[in-house]
């Protein structure tokens, strides 16, 4: 029994252990399930958090996108309008609201296209566009067109590209539409400007062809006529016409070269000190012959407050004034009047501003033409250019020069009533000169009579006399002057300024009468003034007793020097170019070496200088010129050196001569001859060792000036 009991106990113990093991296994299993469930819960929690974060990010990103979309629409330069299926406003960009002048979008929200656009556009336009939009909606087809619109009374007309697109949903139904207005104004204007520029350049080239061919035809035609003519007078006539045509052609070429420099931004200035009044005298001397041809009156009014010497670009300043005077002469009819006025605008601390104006009684300029005047390759009126001639570049070049001189240029004109072209220029100066008074002259003892039928000339003389404290009278014609002379027998006039061309009795007849009544006493000095050429009347005038001649327009310095000459003061003598100098055999003791490869150019130089007595020896290239000088260095007094020659150019030849170890090599004057007349070309000549420069085609006056400068002892 006990054994059985023990066995049962053992069995029970084993059963308990097995149950415990089973329970332990169940517990472990449950623990694993529990841990798995917890991990699932944790993962679920984390997923929930992650999902929440994603939703937050998506919400933030959506908000960001909406923000930038709103900014895009608010700041879009294009007009964007959304319409519902009935064509009513449901959205538009701020560009439309601002352009139309509405205070807010709310004012037009829900209104139809026709109702909104009819506020600022014509009804027929609004209806036409609304019908086009409606057709595009019905056909579900995008539409594009270009229109010029003016969205408000204060706005400018703008050119738009309009794109209209129906909004079709997935079911194929039209829910609305979108209209985009893209501003093409700048592009359209740029295109128009480009087309205008292209047209202007084409017209310019056609005009240049005409302008160049015209003088060329004259040169060729007159050459043929002159060759076949037996009469010397006819030959001289042809030669004069050839000279005029050649000068005109050279002017055209110079204008084209200047404009090419401006277009390439290589237009340079050269600032030097010069006498302002003398510059004006040179300019008027250049245009005087054309004034004489058209029997016009040219007056110069010089402000005495302008500094005597200024620092500026003399050549370019003279070029602008010459252009304005040339235009005035061209567009002013015969017997018209042209006035060149100068005024001191301001002067302070060594700098001044001068205003220069050219006024004419010509055809005038319309308002439409004024806008084209100062533009490159553009003329105010092509038909007028054909009628009067010219390249149309003069004012464009002048405009650029004035800007480089720190000034501005403008025109005041009314069509049919003449024009006034004015410009300002800045310059430096040393001192403001006082009224010029001549030495050794007792001005108060002089009695002067000025006779001229022009009121402007009489006024000029009166101002001159008052500025110099002179005793003076003026007369409007020869008859009035004759009465004044007869009344002044006991206290006669010392100097008479008498105009040549006067109605009734001309100046020469008056001079002859005056000289006769003073034949037994000291006759007055008679100075003839005229715009005409002195050579036309010289013999007759001198026979009548005319002592001196000065051309119009008149200048203080010329009048002063002329009076000074008449009363014996000759130190500062400065007459007009018409008085001339006699160069006959002046250089007979000098020898010139001429280096020039073109035979006709050598012939021209030799013929031009034939009367001077100058001995000329020629070299056909730079190598020969160097050899001739090396062989006889003391034989030559001066060298004229062409720049472009075969075998050795003028630059190299000059450098080689300067490097020679022989007499005169370092000191002999060498003057360049070349058609390259720009500032950098001249500087290149000087840097090569040359002393000076003359431009081609040669101007005999310029050549003589160089000869006097370097050969006269």
mmCIF file of C-alpha atoms in Angstrom, residues 331-497:
data_model
loop_
_atom_site.group_PDB
_atom_site.id
_atom_site.type_symbol
_atom_site.label_atom_id
_atom_site.label_comp_id
_atom_site.label_asym_id
_atom_site.label_seq_id
_atom_site.Cartn_x
_atom_site.Cartn_y
_atom_site.Cartn_z
ATOM 1 C CA UNK A 331 17.319 126.216 -96.640
ATOM 2 C CA UNK A 332 17.115 130.017 -96.748
ATOM 3 C CA UNK A 333 16.026 131.571 -100.061
ATOM 4 C CA UNK A 334 18.011 134.154 -101.994
ATOM 5 C CA UNK A 335 18.266 137.552 -100.255
ATOM 6 C CA UNK A 336 17.363 135.933 -96.918
ATOM 7 C CA UNK A 337 19.023 136.689 -93.576
ATOM 8 C CA UNK A 338 21.124 134.447 -91.349
ATOM 9 C CA UNK A 339 22.350 135.469 -87.896
ATOM 10 C CA UNK A 340 25.038 133.761 -85.836
ATOM 11 C CA UNK A 341 24.692 134.775 -82.166
ATOM 12 C CA UNK A 342 26.933 133.910 -79.228
ATOM 13 C CA UNK A 343 26.154 134.512 -75.554
ATOM 14 C CA UNK A 344 27.960 133.829 -72.311
ATOM 15 C CA UNK A 345 25.536 131.804 -70.177
ATOM 16 C CA UNK A 346 27.761 131.503 -67.109
ATOM 17 C CA UNK A 347 31.390 131.758 -66.011
ATOM 18 C CA UNK A 348 32.815 130.580 -62.711
ATOM 19 C CA UNK A 349 36.119 129.227 -61.380
ATOM 20 C CA UNK A 350 37.816 128.969 -64.749
ATOM 21 C CA UNK A 351 34.953 127.288 -66.611
ATOM 22 C CA UNK A 352 32.183 128.793 -68.688
ATOM 23 C CA UNK A 353 29.087 127.838 -70.664
ATOM 24 C CA UNK A 354 28.566 129.455 -74.068
ATOM 25 C CA UNK A 355 25.346 129.416 -76.061
ATOM 26 C CA UNK A 356 25.643 129.597 -79.854
ATOM 27 C CA UNK A 357 22.593 130.107 -82.088
ATOM 28 C CA UNK A 358 22.035 130.230 -85.841
ATOM 29 C CA UNK A 359 18.800 131.925 -86.908
ATOM 30 C CA UNK A 360 17.535 131.980 -90.489
ATOM 31 C CA UNK A 361 14.539 133.201 -92.467
ATOM 32 C CA UNK A 362 14.247 129.906 -94.335
ATOM 33 C CA UNK A 363 11.552 127.321 -94.891
ATOM 34 C CA UNK A 364 11.236 126.291 -91.243
ATOM 35 C CA UNK A 365 10.608 122.859 -89.765
ATOM 36 C CA UNK A 366 7.352 121.153 -88.789
ATOM 37 C CA UNK A 367 6.878 119.482 -85.401
ATOM 38 C CA UNK A 368 6.904 116.016 -86.994
ATOM 39 C CA UNK A 369 10.222 116.711 -88.697
ATOM 40 C CA UNK A 370 11.928 117.971 -85.524
ATOM 41 C CA UNK A 371 12.016 114.485 -83.981
ATOM 42 C CA UNK A 372 14.132 113.168 -86.878
ATOM 43 C CA UNK A 373 16.629 116.009 -87.118
ATOM 44 C CA UNK A 374 19.373 114.783 -84.785
ATOM 45 C CA UNK A 375 19.095 111.036 -85.483
ATOM 46 C CA UNK A 376 21.670 109.040 -87.434
ATOM 47 C CA UNK A 377 20.720 107.971 -90.968
ATOM 48 C CA UNK A 378 17.535 110.038 -90.767
ATOM 49 C CA UNK A 379 16.436 113.200 -92.517
ATOM 50 C CA UNK A 380 13.565 115.513 -91.696
ATOM 51 C CA UNK A 381 12.146 115.180 -95.193
ATOM 52 C CA UNK A 382 13.680 113.034 -97.911
ATOM 53 C CA UNK A 383 12.050 115.068 -100.667
ATOM 54 C CA UNK A 384 13.553 118.265 -99.266
ATOM 55 C CA UNK A 385 16.952 116.584 -99.133
ATOM 56 C CA UNK A 386 16.649 115.718 -102.801
ATOM 57 C CA UNK A 387 15.667 119.289 -103.517
ATOM 58 C CA UNK A 388 18.397 120.959 -101.497
ATOM 59 C CA UNK A 389 21.060 118.218 -101.384
ATOM 60 C CA UNK A 390 23.097 116.952 -98.434
ATOM 61 C CA UNK A 391 23.856 113.726 -96.611
ATOM 62 C CA UNK A 392 21.505 114.222 -93.677
ATOM 63 C CA UNK A 393 24.386 113.405 -91.322
ATOM 64 C CA UNK A 394 25.429 116.923 -90.359
ATOM 65 C CA UNK A 395 22.981 117.395 -87.480
ATOM 66 C CA UNK A 396 23.470 113.848 -86.178
ATOM 67 C CA UNK A 397 27.239 114.423 -86.099
ATOM 68 C CA UNK A 398 26.728 117.841 -84.507
ATOM 69 C CA UNK A 399 24.503 116.302 -81.843
ATOM 70 C CA UNK A 400 27.228 113.819 -80.877
ATOM 71 C CA UNK A 401 29.934 116.497 -80.849
ATOM 72 C CA UNK A 402 27.836 118.787 -78.631
ATOM 73 C CA UNK A 403 27.269 115.955 -76.159
ATOM 74 C CA UNK A 404 31.012 115.317 -76.019
ATOM 75 C CA UNK A 405 31.434 119.045 -75.314
ATOM 76 C CA UNK A 406 29.077 118.674 -72.304
ATOM 77 C CA UNK A 407 26.294 120.631 -73.990
ATOM 78 C CA UNK A 408 22.921 120.126 -75.621
ATOM 79 C CA UNK A 409 21.476 121.085 -78.991
ATOM 80 C CA UNK A 410 17.898 121.961 -79.918
ATOM 81 C CA UNK A 411 15.798 123.752 -82.512
ATOM 82 C CA UNK A 412 13.017 126.324 -82.324
ATOM 83 C CA UNK A 413 11.082 126.549 -85.548
ATOM 84 C CA UNK A 414 7.710 126.909 -87.166
ATOM 85 C CA UNK A 415 7.152 125.586 -90.648
ATOM 86 C CA UNK A 416 7.368 128.436 -93.128
ATOM 87 C CA UNK A 417 8.757 130.927 -90.593
ATOM 88 C CA UNK A 418 12.457 130.123 -90.350
ATOM 89 C CA UNK A 419 14.436 128.280 -87.686
ATOM 90 C CA UNK A 420 16.822 128.872 -84.802
ATOM 91 C CA UNK A 421 19.279 126.083 -84.039
ATOM 92 C CA UNK A 422 20.977 126.544 -80.675
ATOM 93 C CA UNK A 423 23.505 124.603 -78.661
ATOM 94 C CA UNK A 424 25.505 125.067 -75.488
ATOM 95 C CA UNK A 425 29.102 124.082 -74.890
ATOM 96 C CA UNK A 426 31.253 123.991 -71.785
ATOM 97 C CA UNK A 427 34.822 125.282 -71.916
ATOM 98 C CA UNK A 428 37.687 126.298 -69.687
ATOM 99 C CA UNK A 429 39.303 129.729 -69.692
ATOM 100 C CA UNK A 430 42.092 131.564 -67.924
ATOM 101 C CA UNK A 431 40.663 135.053 -67.503
ATOM 102 C CA UNK A 432 37.647 136.944 -68.771
ATOM 103 C CA UNK A 433 39.104 139.498 -71.155
ATOM 104 C CA UNK A 434 38.013 143.113 -70.902
ATOM 105 C CA UNK A 435 37.002 145.156 -73.926
ATOM 106 C CA UNK A 436 40.008 145.068 -76.277
ATOM 107 C CA UNK A 437 41.674 148.485 -76.547
ATOM 108 C CA UNK A 438 44.524 149.075 -78.951
ATOM 109 C CA UNK A 439 47.821 150.580 -77.868
ATOM 110 C CA UNK A 440 49.029 153.944 -79.126
ATOM 111 C CA UNK A 441 45.576 154.930 -80.384
ATOM 112 C CA UNK A 442 43.643 157.953 -79.121
ATOM 113 C CA UNK A 443 40.205 156.584 -79.831
ATOM 114 C CA UNK A 444 38.335 159.695 -78.744
ATOM 115 C CA UNK A 445 39.890 161.790 -81.532
ATOM 116 C CA UNK A 446 38.643 159.528 -84.305
ATOM 117 C CA UNK A 447 35.475 160.326 -86.237
ATOM 118 C CA UNK A 448 33.916 157.360 -88.019
ATOM 119 C CA UNK A 449 31.025 157.106 -90.451
ATOM 120 C CA UNK A 450 29.407 153.736 -91.226
ATOM 121 C CA UNK A 451 27.232 153.523 -94.344
ATOM 122 C CA UNK A 452 25.057 150.445 -94.892
ATOM 123 C CA UNK A 453 21.457 149.832 -95.947
ATOM 124 C CA UNK A 454 21.186 147.037 -93.360
ATOM 125 C CA UNK A 455 19.846 148.154 -89.984
ATOM 126 C CA UNK A 456 21.665 145.237 -88.305
ATOM 127 C CA UNK A 457 25.034 146.382 -89.657
ATOM 128 C CA UNK A 458 24.389 149.975 -88.547
ATOM 129 C CA UNK A 459 23.433 148.723 -85.096
ATOM 130 C CA UNK A 460 26.614 146.615 -84.976
ATOM 131 C CA UNK A 461 28.760 149.666 -85.805
ATOM 132 C CA UNK A 462 26.952 151.738 -83.188
ATOM 133 C CA UNK A 463 27.630 149.111 -80.514
ATOM 134 C CA UNK A 464 31.269 148.839 -81.586
ATOM 135 C CA UNK A 465 31.731 152.609 -81.453
ATOM 136 C CA UNK A 466 30.120 152.905 -78.015
ATOM 137 C CA UNK A 467 32.252 150.066 -76.634
ATOM 138 C CA UNK A 468 35.394 151.920 -77.794
ATOM 139 C CA UNK A 469 34.212 155.487 -76.961
ATOM 140 C CA UNK A 470 34.326 156.540 -80.608
ATOM 141 C CA UNK A 471 32.662 159.533 -82.196
ATOM 142 C CA UNK A 472 30.497 158.044 -84.918
ATOM 143 C CA UNK A 473 27.600 158.502 -87.297
ATOM 144 C CA UNK A 474 25.654 155.993 -89.357
ATOM 145 C CA UNK A 475 23.845 156.378 -92.662
ATOM 146 C CA UNK A 476 21.242 154.104 -94.279
ATOM 147 C CA UNK A 477 22.292 154.829 -97.881
ATOM 148 C CA UNK A 478 24.806 156.719 -100.027
ATOM 149 C CA UNK A 479 22.640 159.825 -100.294
ATOM 150 C CA UNK A 480 22.324 160.219 -96.520
ATOM 151 C CA UNK A 481 26.059 159.609 -96.167
ATOM 152 C CA UNK A 482 26.820 162.241 -98.817
ATOM 153 C CA UNK A 483 24.842 164.823 -96.836
ATOM 154 C CA UNK A 484 26.711 163.966 -93.608
ATOM 155 C CA UNK A 485 30.091 164.222 -95.344
ATOM 156 C CA UNK A 486 29.243 167.651 -96.768
ATOM 157 C CA UNK A 487 28.079 168.887 -93.356
ATOM 158 C CA UNK A 488 31.401 167.772 -91.819
ATOM 159 C CA UNK A 489 33.820 169.613 -94.115
ATOM 160 C CA UNK A 490 35.277 171.593 -91.205
ATOM 161 C CA UNK A 491 35.516 168.550 -88.937
ATOM 162 C CA UNK A 492 35.854 165.682 -91.437
ATOM 163 C CA UNK A 493 35.510 161.992 -90.772
ATOM 164 C CA UNK A 494 38.786 160.096 -90.404
ATOM 165 C CA UNK A 495 37.525 156.661 -91.439
ATOM 166 C CA UNK A 496 34.517 155.661 -93.508
ATOM 167 C CA UNK A 497 33.142 152.119 -93.587
#
